Amino acid sequence: MKLSQLFKLAAFSVLTAFSLVSTSNTALAEYLSSEGMGGNYRYELWQSDNNNYYLKIWLREASSNSNPYRITRQFSSSRDALIHFDCNYAKRNLPECS
């Protein structure tokens, strides 16, 4: 092999390895999906790129600039997250509440 071919092969290998490493460390983005309120609380429903959802919950009177009262665990669907809010914070009497 010529020296130029070895150089190209080495450069290609380094670039490939770098792209694999940088791709695995890419941060997931989060998006505000919806907002609402119930009972003495209000919420923001957030969705991540990997389709997980979570809620940021505040007391209804809290300032919009304040830290959330609670941030929930992740849910696999927006429906599950909103049922969690309705049952545990809004105190709605739904069939899904147990």
PDB file of C-alpha atoms in Angstrom:
ATOM      1  CA  MET A   1       0.000   0.000   0.000  1.00  0.00           C
ATOM      2  CA  LYS A   2       1.141   3.483  -0.718  1.00  0.00           C
ATOM      3  CA  LEU A   3       1.638   5.951   2.070  1.00  0.00           C
ATOM      4  CA  SER A   4      -1.247   8.125   0.808  1.00  0.00           C
ATOM      5  CA  GLN A   5      -3.617   5.139   0.898  1.00  0.00           C
ATOM      6  CA  LEU A   6      -2.569   4.338   4.482  1.00  0.00           C
ATOM      7  CA  PHE A   7      -3.113   7.950   5.457  1.00  0.00           C
ATOM      8  CA  LYS A   8      -6.619   7.965   3.918  1.00  0.00           C
ATOM      9  CA  LEU A   9      -7.499   4.701   5.648  1.00  0.00           C
ATOM     10  CA  ALA A  10      -6.284   6.008   9.023  1.00  0.00           C
ATOM     11  CA  ALA A  11      -8.142   9.292   8.607  1.00  0.00           C
ATOM     12  CA  PHE A  12     -11.346   7.473   7.643  1.00  0.00           C
ATOM     13  CA  SER A  13     -11.046   5.177  10.691  1.00  0.00           C
ATOM     14  CA  VAL A  14     -10.517   8.107  13.055  1.00  0.00           C
ATOM     15  CA  LEU A  15     -13.474  10.031  11.608  1.00  0.00           C
ATOM     16  CA  THR A  16     -15.728   6.985  11.813  1.00  0.00           C
ATOM     17  CA  ALA A  17     -14.814   6.361  15.447  1.00  0.00           C
ATOM     18  CA  PHE A  18     -15.329  10.038  16.298  1.00  0.00           C
ATOM     19  CA  SER A  19     -18.783  10.121  14.701  1.00  0.00           C
ATOM     20  CA  LEU A  20     -19.854   6.996  16.626  1.00  0.00           C
ATOM     21  CA  VAL A  21     -18.693   8.436  19.928  1.00  0.00           C
ATOM     22  CA  SER A  22     -20.272  11.840  19.339  1.00  0.00           C
ATOM     23  CA  THR A  23     -23.580  10.311  18.225  1.00  0.00           C
ATOM     24  CA  SER A  24     -23.947   8.275  21.408  1.00  0.00           C
ATOM     25  CA  ASN A  25     -23.462  11.400  23.553  1.00  0.00           C
ATOM     26  CA  THR A  26     -26.086  13.503  21.801  1.00  0.00           C
ATOM     27  CA  ALA A  27     -28.456  15.059  24.327  1.00  0.00           C
ATOM     28  CA  LEU A  28     -32.162  14.421  24.046  1.00  0.00           C
ATOM     29  CA  ALA A  29     -34.331  17.467  23.492  1.00  0.00           C
ATOM     30  CA  GLU A  30     -37.443  18.127  25.518  1.00  0.00           C
ATOM     31  CA  TYR A  31     -40.614  19.829  24.347  1.00  0.00           C
ATOM     32  CA  LEU A  32     -43.501  21.413  26.194  1.00  0.00           C
ATOM     33  CA  SER A  33     -46.469  19.333  25.070  1.00  0.00           C
ATOM     34  CA  SER A  34     -49.378  20.848  27.032  1.00  0.00           C
ATOM     35  CA  GLU A  35     -50.389  22.782  30.126  1.00  0.00           C
ATOM     36  CA  GLY A  36     -53.377  22.606  32.398  1.00  0.00           C
ATOM     37  CA  MET A  37     -54.701  22.753  35.924  1.00  0.00           C
ATOM     38  CA  GLY A  38     -56.910  20.878  38.313  1.00  0.00           C
ATOM     39  CA  GLY A  39     -57.625  21.080  42.011  1.00  0.00           C
ATOM     40  CA  ASN A  40     -55.005  23.263  43.695  1.00  0.00           C
ATOM     41  CA  TYR A  41     -52.339  22.465  41.106  1.00  0.00           C
ATOM     42  CA  ARG A  42     -51.241  23.303  37.584  1.00  0.00           C
ATOM     43  CA  TYR A  43     -48.949  21.324  35.326  1.00  0.00           C
ATOM     44  CA  GLU A  44     -46.738  21.349  32.273  1.00  0.00           C
ATOM     45  CA  LEU A  45     -46.512  18.099  30.309  1.00  0.00           C
ATOM     46  CA  TRP A  46     -43.063  17.630  28.762  1.00  0.00           C
ATOM     47  CA  GLN A  47     -42.050  15.146  26.056  1.00  0.00           C
ATOM     48  CA  SER A  48     -38.520  14.024  25.204  1.00  0.00           C
ATOM     49  CA  ASP A  49     -37.142  12.885  21.855  1.00  0.00           C
ATOM     50  CA  ASN A  50     -37.371   9.259  22.987  1.00  0.00           C
ATOM     51  CA  ASN A  51     -41.148   9.645  23.571  1.00  0.00           C
ATOM     52  CA  ASN A  52     -41.090   9.645  27.342  1.00  0.00           C
ATOM     53  CA  TYR A  53     -43.309  12.119  29.195  1.00  0.00           C
ATOM     54  CA  TYR A  54     -43.105  13.754  32.585  1.00  0.00           C
ATOM     55  CA  LEU A  55     -44.980  16.435  34.491  1.00  0.00           C
ATOM     56  CA  LYS A  56     -43.766  19.583  36.180  1.00  0.00           C
ATOM     57  CA  ILE A  57     -46.328  20.446  38.844  1.00  0.00           C
ATOM     58  CA  TRP A  58     -46.841  23.702  40.752  1.00  0.00           C
ATOM     59  CA  LEU A  59     -49.323  24.905  43.327  1.00  0.00           C
ATOM     60  CA  ARG A  60     -51.970  26.868  41.448  1.00  0.00           C
ATOM     61  CA  GLU A  61     -50.994  30.190  43.085  1.00  0.00           C
ATOM     62  CA  ALA A  62     -47.245  29.759  42.529  1.00  0.00           C
ATOM     63  CA  SER A  63     -45.419  32.202  40.307  1.00  0.00           C
ATOM     64  CA  SER A  64     -44.728  31.017  36.773  1.00  0.00           C
ATOM     65  CA  ASN A  65     -41.040  31.741  37.438  1.00  0.00           C
ATOM     66  CA  SER A  66     -40.858  29.559  40.545  1.00  0.00           C
ATOM     67  CA  ASN A  67     -39.368  26.087  40.711  1.00  0.00           C
ATOM     68  CA  PRO A  68     -41.874  23.259  40.317  1.00  0.00           C
ATOM     69  CA  TYR A  69     -43.480  21.827  43.447  1.00  0.00           C
ATOM     70  CA  ARG A  70     -42.777  18.387  42.002  1.00  0.00           C
ATOM     71  CA  ILE A  71     -41.334  16.768  38.869  1.00  0.00           C
ATOM     72  CA  THR A  72     -42.788  13.329  38.262  1.00  0.00           C
ATOM     73  CA  ARG A  73     -41.208  10.132  37.086  1.00  0.00           C
ATOM     74  CA  GLN A  74     -41.284   9.359  33.375  1.00  0.00           C
ATOM     75  CA  PHE A  75     -44.367   7.942  31.696  1.00  0.00           C
ATOM     76  CA  SER A  76     -44.545   6.031  28.423  1.00  0.00           C
ATOM     77  CA  SER A  77     -47.552   8.035  27.175  1.00  0.00           C
ATOM     78  CA  SER A  78     -49.095  11.457  27.656  1.00  0.00           C
ATOM     79  CA  ARG A  79     -52.333   9.696  28.627  1.00  0.00           C
ATOM     80  CA  ASP A  80     -50.641   7.912  31.541  1.00  0.00           C
ATOM     81  CA  ALA A  81     -49.042  11.158  32.705  1.00  0.00           C
ATOM     82  CA  LEU A  82     -52.337  13.060  32.610  1.00  0.00           C
ATOM     83  CA  ILE A  83     -54.202  10.253  34.398  1.00  0.00           C
ATOM     84  CA  HIS A  84     -51.526  10.436  37.102  1.00  0.00           C
ATOM     85  CA  PHE A  85     -52.161  14.176  37.453  1.00  0.00           C
ATOM     86  CA  ASP A  86     -55.950  13.814  37.439  1.00  0.00           C
ATOM     87  CA  CYS A  87     -55.937  11.060  40.052  1.00  0.00           C
ATOM     88  CA  ASN A  88     -53.217  12.346  42.384  1.00  0.00           C
ATOM     89  CA  TYR A  89     -53.421  16.134  42.152  1.00  0.00           C
ATOM     90  CA  ALA A  90     -56.746  17.179  40.611  1.00  0.00           C
ATOM     91  CA  LYS A  91     -58.503  14.500  42.741  1.00  0.00           C
ATOM     92  CA  ARG A  92     -60.819  13.545  39.903  1.00  0.00           C
ATOM     93  CA  ASN A  93     -62.879  10.408  40.319  1.00  0.00           C
ATOM     94  CA  LEU A  94     -61.924   8.493  37.161  1.00  0.00           C
ATOM     95  CA  PRO A  95     -62.241   4.744  36.517  1.00  0.00           C
ATOM     96  CA  GLU A  96     -58.469   4.668  35.959  1.00  0.00           C
ATOM     97  CA  CYS A  97     -57.806   5.951  39.491  1.00  0.00           C
ATOM     98  CA  SER A  98     -57.190   3.109  41.893  1.00  0.00           C
TER      99      SER A  98
END
